[in-house]
């Protein structure tokens, strides 16, 4: 059983930056594809970014968000720059065994509880 714990959310002004972290425990971290999804109020869950053997970034955040992972620390990061009000959402970390469809939430076996990101002046 893998446990995922997100941190780093908060309130930031438009144009600002935040870095989210997700620490995993209970599994072999390097064997998992790690991803970030988000869900805004009244909207469906949305794929944001993932790292398996490659980097995958949603078009809506490409050029502003960067995903990275440190296998030695069992941690995946989401660096968010040039934040916009429409980036406001709960951000979830997720893990799947490498080989599934990266952008599909249903392919992920483990989820964190989420961290709130609010972009507002």
CSV table of N, CA and C in Angstrom, one decimal:
chain,number,residue,atom,x,y,z
A,1,UNK,N,0.8,-1.2,0.0
A,1,UNK,CA,0.0,0.0,0.0
A,1,UNK,C,0.9,1.2,0.0
A,2,UNK,N,0.6,2.2,-0.9
A,2,UNK,CA,1.4,3.4,-1.0
A,2,UNK,C,0.6,4.5,-0.4
A,3,UNK,N,1.2,5.3,0.4
A,3,UNK,CA,0.6,6.5,0.9
A,3,UNK,C,1.3,7.7,0.3
A,4,UNK,N,0.5,8.7,-0.1
A,4,UNK,CA,0.9,9.9,-0.7
A,4,UNK,C,0.5,11.1,0.2
A,5,UNK,N,1.5,12.0,0.4
A,5,UNK,CA,1.2,13.2,1.2
A,5,UNK,C,1.7,14.4,0.5
A,6,UNK,N,0.7,15.3,0.1
A,6,UNK,CA,1.0,16.5,-0.6
A,6,UNK,C,1.3,17.6,0.4
A,7,UNK,N,2.0,18.6,0.0
A,7,UNK,CA,2.3,19.8,0.7
A,7,UNK,C,2.6,21.0,-0.2
A,8,UNK,N,2.6,22.2,0.3
A,8,UNK,CA,3.0,23.3,-0.5
A,8,UNK,C,1.9,24.2,-1.0
A,9,UNK,N,0.7,23.8,-0.9
A,9,UNK,CA,-0.4,24.7,-1.4
A,9,UNK,C,-0.5,26.0,-0.6
A,10,UNK,N,-1.4,26.8,-1.1
A,10,UNK,CA,-1.6,28.1,-0.4
A,10,UNK,C,-2.2,29.1,-1.2
A,11,UNK,N,-2.2,30.4,-0.8
A,11,UNK,CA,-2.7,31.5,-1.5
A,11,UNK,C,-1.6,32.3,-2.1
A,12,UNK,N,-1.8,32.6,-3.4
A,12,UNK,CA,-0.7,33.3,-4.1
A,12,UNK,C,-1.4,34.3,-5.0
A,13,UNK,N,-0.7,35.4,-5.3
A,13,UNK,CA,-1.2,36.4,-6.2
A,13,UNK,C,-1.0,36.0,-7.7
A,14,UNK,N,-1.9,36.5,-8.6
A,14,UNK,CA,-1.6,36.2,-10.0
A,14,UNK,C,-0.2,36.6,-10.4
A,15,UNK,N,0.4,35.7,-11.2
A,15,UNK,CA,1.7,35.9,-11.6
A,15,UNK,C,2.8,35.3,-10.7
A,16,UNK,N,2.3,34.9,-9.5
A,16,UNK,CA,3.2,34.3,-8.5
A,16,UNK,C,3.6,32.8,-8.8
A,17,UNK,N,4.3,32.3,-7.9
A,17,UNK,CA,4.8,30.9,-8.0
A,17,UNK,C,4.6,30.1,-6.7
A,18,UNK,N,4.4,28.8,-6.9
A,18,UNK,CA,4.3,27.9,-5.8
A,18,UNK,C,4.9,26.6,-6.2
A,19,UNK,N,5.5,25.8,-5.3
A,19,UNK,CA,6.0,24.5,-5.5
A,19,UNK,C,5.2,23.5,-4.6
A,20,UNK,N,4.6,22.6,-5.2
A,20,UNK,CA,3.9,21.5,-4.5
A,20,UNK,C,4.9,20.3,-4.4
A,21,UNK,N,4.8,19.6,-3.3
A,21,UNK,CA,5.6,18.4,-3.1
A,21,UNK,C,4.6,17.3,-2.7
A,22,UNK,N,5.0,16.1,-3.1
A,22,UNK,CA,4.3,14.9,-2.8
A,22,UNK,C,5.3,13.8,-2.4
A,23,UNK,N,5.2,13.4,-1.1
A,23,UNK,CA,6.1,12.4,-0.6
A,23,UNK,C,5.4,11.0,-0.5
A,24,UNK,N,6.0,10.0,-1.1
A,24,UNK,CA,5.4,8.7,-1.1
A,24,UNK,C,6.0,7.8,-0.1
A,25,UNK,N,5.2,6.9,0.5
A,25,UNK,CA,5.8,5.9,1.4
A,25,UNK,C,5.0,4.6,1.2
A,26,UNK,N,5.7,3.5,1.5
A,26,UNK,CA,5.1,2.2,1.4
A,26,UNK,C,5.2,1.4,0.1
A,27,UNK,N,6.0,1.9,-0.8
A,27,UNK,CA,6.2,1.2,-2.1
A,27,UNK,C,7.5,1.5,-2.7
A,28,UNK,N,7.8,0.9,-3.8
A,28,UNK,CA,9.0,1.1,-4.5
A,28,UNK,C,8.8,2.3,-5.5
A,29,UNK,N,9.2,3.5,-5.0
A,29,UNK,CA,8.8,4.7,-5.7
A,29,UNK,C,9.2,4.8,-7.1
A,30,UNK,N,10.4,4.2,-7.4
A,30,UNK,CA,10.9,4.3,-8.8
A,30,UNK,C,10.1,3.5,-9.8
A,31,UNK,N,9.3,2.6,-9.3
A,31,UNK,CA,8.5,1.7,-10.1
A,31,UNK,C,7.1,2.4,-10.5
A,32,UNK,N,6.8,3.5,-10.0
A,32,UNK,CA,5.6,4.2,-10.2
A,32,UNK,C,5.7,5.4,-11.1
A,33,UNK,N,4.7,5.6,-11.9
A,33,UNK,CA,4.5,6.9,-12.6
A,33,UNK,C,3.8,7.8,-11.6
A,34,UNK,N,4.3,9.0,-11.5
A,34,UNK,CA,3.7,9.9,-10.6
A,34,UNK,C,3.1,11.1,-11.3
A,35,UNK,N,2.0,11.5,-10.8
A,35,UNK,CA,1.2,12.6,-11.6
A,35,UNK,C,0.6,13.6,-10.6
A,36,UNK,N,0.2,14.7,-11.2
A,36,UNK,CA,-0.6,15.7,-10.5
A,36,UNK,C,-1.9,15.9,-11.3
A,37,UNK,N,-3.0,15.9,-10.6
A,37,UNK,CA,-4.3,16.2,-11.2
A,37,UNK,C,-4.8,17.4,-10.4
A,38,UNK,N,-5.8,18.1,-10.9
A,38,UNK,CA,-6.4,19.1,-10.1
A,38,UNK,C,-7.9,19.1,-10.4
A,39,UNK,N,-8.6,19.7,-9.4
A,39,UNK,CA,-10.1,19.8,-9.5
A,39,UNK,C,-10.5,21.2,-9.0
A,40,UNK,N,-11.1,22.0,-9.9
A,40,UNK,CA,-11.6,23.3,-9.5
A,40,UNK,C,-13.1,23.1,-9.1
A,41,UNK,N,-13.6,24.0,-8.3
A,41,UNK,CA,-15.0,23.9,-7.9
A,41,UNK,C,-15.9,23.9,-9.1
A,42,UNK,N,-16.8,22.9,-9.1
A,42,UNK,CA,-17.8,22.8,-10.1
A,42,UNK,C,-17.3,22.2,-11.4
A,43,UNK,N,-16.0,21.8,-11.4
A,43,UNK,CA,-15.4,21.3,-12.7
A,43,UNK,C,-14.9,19.8,-12.5
A,44,UNK,N,-14.7,19.1,-13.6
A,44,UNK,CA,-14.2,17.8,-13.5
A,44,UNK,C,-12.7,17.8,-13.2
A,45,UNK,N,-12.2,16.7,-12.7
A,45,UNK,CA,-10.8,16.5,-12.4
A,45,UNK,C,-10.0,16.6,-13.7
A,46,UNK,N,-8.9,17.2,-13.7
A,46,UNK,CA,-8.1,17.5,-14.8
A,46,UNK,C,-6.6,17.1,-14.7
A,47,UNK,N,-6.1,16.4,-15.7
A,47,UNK,CA,-4.7,16.0,-15.7
A,47,UNK,C,-3.8,17.3,-15.8
A,48,UNK,N,-2.8,17.3,-15.0
A,48,UNK,CA,-1.9,18.5,-15.0
A,48,UNK,C,-0.5,18.1,-15.6
A,49,UNK,N,0.1,17.1,-14.9
A,49,UNK,CA,1.5,16.7,-15.3
A,49,UNK,C,1.8,15.3,-14.7
A,50,UNK,N,2.8,14.6,-15.4
A,50,UNK,CA,3.2,13.3,-14.9
A,50,UNK,C,4.6,13.1,-15.3
A,51,UNK,N,5.3,12.2,-14.5
A,51,UNK,CA,6.6,11.7,-14.8
A,51,UNK,C,6.6,10.2,-14.6
A,52,UNK,N,7.0,9.5,-15.8
A,52,UNK,CA,7.3,8.1,-15.7
A,52,UNK,C,8.7,8.0,-16.2
A,53,UNK,N,8.9,7.4,-17.4
A,53,UNK,CA,10.2,7.5,-18.0
A,53,UNK,C,10.3,8.8,-18.8
A,54,UNK,N,9.2,9.5,-19.0
A,54,UNK,CA,9.2,10.7,-19.7
A,54,UNK,C,8.4,11.8,-18.9
A,55,UNK,N,8.4,13.0,-19.4
A,55,UNK,CA,7.6,14.0,-18.8
A,55,UNK,C,6.4,14.3,-19.7
A,56,UNK,N,5.3,14.5,-19.0
A,56,UNK,CA,4.0,14.7,-19.7
A,56,UNK,C,3.4,16.0,-19.0
A,57,UNK,N,3.0,17.0,-19.8
A,57,UNK,CA,2.5,18.2,-19.3
A,57,UNK,C,1.2,18.5,-20.1
A,58,UNK,N,0.2,18.9,-19.4
A,58,UNK,CA,-1.1,19.3,-20.0
A,58,UNK,C,-0.8,20.6,-20.8
A,59,UNK,N,-1.5,20.8,-21.9
A,59,UNK,CA,-1.4,22.0,-22.7
A,59,UNK,C,-1.8,23.2,-21.9
A,60,UNK,N,-2.7,23.1,-21.0
A,60,UNK,CA,-3.2,24.3,-20.3
A,60,UNK,C,-2.1,24.9,-19.3
A,61,UNK,N,-1.1,24.1,-19.0
A,61,UNK,CA,-0.1,24.6,-18.1
A,61,UNK,C,1.3,24.5,-18.7
A,62,UNK,N,1.4,24.1,-19.9
A,62,UNK,CA,2.7,23.9,-20.6
A,62,UNK,C,3.4,25.3,-20.7
A,63,UNK,N,4.7,25.3,-20.3
A,63,UNK,CA,5.5,26.5,-20.3
A,63,UNK,C,5.4,27.3,-19.0
A,64,UNK,N,4.5,26.9,-18.1
A,64,UNK,CA,4.4,27.5,-16.8
A,64,UNK,C,4.6,26.5,-15.6
A,65,UNK,N,4.3,25.3,-15.8
A,65,UNK,CA,4.4,24.3,-14.8
A,65,UNK,C,5.5,23.3,-15.2
A,66,UNK,N,6.3,22.8,-14.2
A,66,UNK,CA,7.3,21.8,-14.4
A,66,UNK,C,7.1,20.7,-13.3
A,67,UNK,N,7.2,19.5,-13.8
A,67,UNK,CA,7.2,18.4,-12.9
A,67,UNK,C,8.6,17.7,-12.8
A,68,UNK,N,8.9,17.4,-11.6
A,68,UNK,CA,10.2,16.7,-11.4
A,68,UNK,C,10.0,15.7,-10.3
A,69,UNK,N,11.0,14.7,-10.2
A,69,UNK,CA,10.9,13.7,-9.1
A,69,UNK,C,12.3,13.4,-8.6
A,70,UNK,N,12.4,13.1,-7.3
A,70,UNK,CA,13.6,12.7,-6.7
A,70,UNK,C,13.4,11.4,-6.1
A,71,UNK,N,13.9,10.3,-6.8
A,71,UNK,CA,13.6,9.0,-6.4
A,71,UNK,C,14.3,8.7,-5.1
A,72,UNK,N,15.4,9.3,-4.8
A,72,UNK,CA,16.1,9.1,-3.5
A,72,UNK,C,15.3,9.6,-2.3
A,73,UNK,N,14.4,10.6,-2.6
A,73,UNK,CA,13.6,11.2,-1.5
A,73,UNK,C,12.2,10.7,-1.6
A,74,UNK,N,11.9,9.9,-2.6
A,74,UNK,CA,10.5,9.4,-2.8
A,74,UNK,C,9.5,10.5,-2.9
A,75,UNK,N,9.9,11.5,-3.7
A,75,UNK,CA,9.1,12.8,-3.8
A,75,UNK,C,9.0,13.2,-5.2
A,76,UNK,N,7.8,13.7,-5.5
A,76,UNK,CA,7.6,14.4,-6.8
A,76,UNK,C,7.2,15.8,-6.5
A,77,UNK,N,7.6,16.7,-7.4
A,77,UNK,CA,7.4,18.1,-7.2
A,77,UNK,C,6.6,18.7,-8.4
A,78,UNK,N,5.8,19.7,-8.2
A,78,UNK,CA,5.2,20.5,-9.2
A,78,UNK,C,5.5,21.9,-9.0
A,79,UNK,N,6.4,22.5,-9.8
A,79,UNK,CA,6.8,23.9,-9.8
A,79,UNK,C,5.8,24.6,-10.7
A,80,UNK,N,5.1,25.6,-10.1
A,80,UNK,CA,4.1,26.4,-10.8
A,80,UNK,C,4.5,27.8,-10.9
A,81,UNK,N,4.7,28.3,-12.1
A,81,UNK,CA,5.0,29.7,-12.3
A,81,UNK,C,3.9,30.4,-13.0
A,82,UNK,N,4.0,31.7,-13.0
A,82,UNK,CA,3.0,32.6,-13.7
A,82,UNK,C,1.6,32.1,-13.5
A,83,UNK,N,1.3,31.9,-12.2
A,83,UNK,CA,0.0,31.4,-11.8
A,83,UNK,C,-1.2,32.4,-12.2
A,84,UNK,N,-2.3,31.8,-12.6
A,84,UNK,CA,-3.5,32.5,-13.0
A,84,UNK,C,-4.6,32.1,-12.1
A,85,UNK,N,-5.6,33.0,-12.0
A,85,UNK,CA,-6.8,32.7,-11.2
A,85,UNK,C,-7.4,31.3,-11.6
A,86,UNK,N,-7.4,31.0,-12.9
A,86,UNK,CA,-8.0,29.7,-13.3
A,86,UNK,C,-7.2,28.5,-12.9
A,87,UNK,N,-6.0,28.7,-12.3
A,87,UNK,CA,-5.2,27.6,-11.8
A,87,UNK,C,-5.7,27.2,-10.4
A,88,UNK,N,-6.6,28.0,-9.8
A,88,UNK,CA,-7.2,27.7,-8.5
A,88,UNK,C,-7.9,26.4,-8.5
A,89,UNK,N,-7.5,25.5,-7.6
A,89,UNK,CA,-8.0,24.2,-7.6
A,89,UNK,C,-7.4,23.4,-6.4
A,90,UNK,N,-8.0,22.3,-6.1
A,90,UNK,CA,-7.3,21.3,-5.2
A,90,UNK,C,-6.4,20.4,-6.1
A,91,UNK,N,-5.2,20.4,-5.7
A,91,UNK,CA,-4.2,19.6,-6.5
A,91,UNK,C,-3.9,18.3,-5.8
A,92,UNK,N,-4.0,17.2,-6.6
A,92,UNK,CA,-3.9,15.9,-6.1
A,92,UNK,C,-2.7,15.2,-6.7
A,93,UNK,N,-1.9,14.5,-5.9
A,93,UNK,CA,-0.8,13.7,-6.3
A,93,UNK,C,-1.4,12.2,-6.5
A,94,UNK,N,-0.9,11.5,-7.5
A,94,UNK,CA,-1.3,10.2,-7.8
A,94,UNK,C,-0.2,9.3,-8.3
A,95,UNK,N,-0.3,8.0,-8.1
A,95,UNK,CA,0.7,7.1,-8.5
A,95,UNK,C,0.1,5.9,-9.2
A,96,UNK,N,0.7,5.4,-10.2
A,96,UNK,CA,0.3,4.2,-10.9
A,96,UNK,C,1.6,3.4,-11.2
A,97,UNK,N,1.4,2.1,-11.4
A,97,UNK,CA,2.5,1.3,-11.8
A,97,UNK,C,2.8,1.7,-13.3
A,98,UNK,N,4.1,1.9,-13.6
A,98,UNK,CA,4.5,2.4,-14.9
A,98,UNK,C,3.9,1.5,-16.0
A,99,UNK,N,3.3,2.1,-17.0
A,99,UNK,CA,2.7,1.3,-18.1
A,99,UNK,C,1.3,1.6,-18.4
A,100,UNK,N,0.6,2.3,-17.5
A,100,UNK,CA,-0.8,2.7,-17.7
A,100,UNK,C,-0.9,4.0,-18.6
A,101,UNK,N,-2.1,4.4,-18.8
A,101,UNK,CA,-2.4,5.6,-19.6
A,101,UNK,C,-2.2,6.8,-18.7
A,102,UNK,N,-1.2,7.6,-19.0
A,102,UNK,CA,-0.7,8.6,-18.1
A,102,UNK,C,-1.8,9.7,-17.8
A,103,UNK,N,-2.6,10.1,-18.7
A,103,UNK,CA,-3.5,11.2,-18.5
A,103,UNK,C,-4.8,10.8,-17.9
A,104,UNK,N,-5.0,9.5,-17.7
A,104,UNK,CA,-6.3,9.0,-17.3
A,104,UNK,C,-6.3,8.8,-15.8
A,105,UNK,N,-7.1,9.5,-15.0
A,105,UNK,CA,-7.2,9.4,-13.6
A,105,UNK,C,-7.5,7.9,-13.2
A,106,UNK,N,-8.4,7.3,-13.9
A,106,UNK,CA,-8.8,5.9,-13.5
A,106,UNK,C,-7.6,4.9,-13.6
A,107,UNK,N,-6.5,5.3,-14.2
A,107,UNK,CA,-5.4,4.4,-14.3
A,107,UNK,C,-4.5,4.4,-13.0
A,108,UNK,N,-4.8,5.4,-12.1
A,108,UNK,CA,-4.0,5.6,-11.0
A,108,UNK,C,-4.5,4.8,-9.8
A,109,UNK,N,-3.6,4.1,-9.1
A,109,UNK,CA,-3.9,3.3,-8.0
A,109,UNK,C,-4.0,3.9,-6.6
A,110,UNK,N,-3.2,5.0,-6.5
A,110,UNK,CA,-3.1,5.6,-5.2
A,110,UNK,C,-3.2,7.1,-5.4
A,111,UNK,N,-3.8,7.7,-4.4
A,111,UNK,CA,-4.1,9.2,-4.4
A,111,UNK,C,-3.8,9.8,-3.0
A,112,UNK,N,-3.3,11.0,-3.1
A,112,UNK,CA,-3.2,11.8,-1.9
A,112,UNK,C,-4.5,12.5,-1.6
A,113,UNK,N,-4.5,13.2,-0.5
A,113,UNK,CA,-5.8,13.9,0.0
A,113,UNK,C,-6.0,15.2,-0.7
A,114,UNK,N,-4.9,15.7,-1.3
A,114,UNK,CA,-5.0,17.0,-2.0
A,114,UNK,C,-4.6,18.2,-1.2
A,115,UNK,N,-4.1,19.2,-1.9
A,115,UNK,CA,-3.7,20.5,-1.3
A,115,UNK,C,-4.3,21.6,-2.1
A,116,UNK,N,-4.8,22.6,-1.4
A,116,UNK,CA,-5.6,23.7,-2.0
A,116,UNK,C,-4.6,24.7,-2.6
A,117,UNK,N,-4.8,25.1,-3.8
A,117,UNK,CA,-4.0,26.3,-4.4
A,117,UNK,C,-5.0,27.3,-4.8
A,118,UNK,N,-4.9,28.5,-4.3
A,118,UNK,CA,-5.8,29.6,-4.6
A,118,UNK,C,-4.9,30.7,-5.2
A,119,UNK,N,-5.3,31.2,-6.4
A,119,UNK,CA,-4.6,32.3,-7.0
A,119,UNK,C,-5.6,33.5,-7.1
A,120,UNK,N,-5.3,34.5,-6.3
A,120,UNK,CA,-6.2,35.6,-6.2
A,120,UNK,C,-5.4,36.8,-5.6
A,121,UNK,N,-5.9,38.0,-6.1
A,121,UNK,CA,-5.3,39.2,-5.6
A,121,UNK,C,-6.1,39.7,-4.4
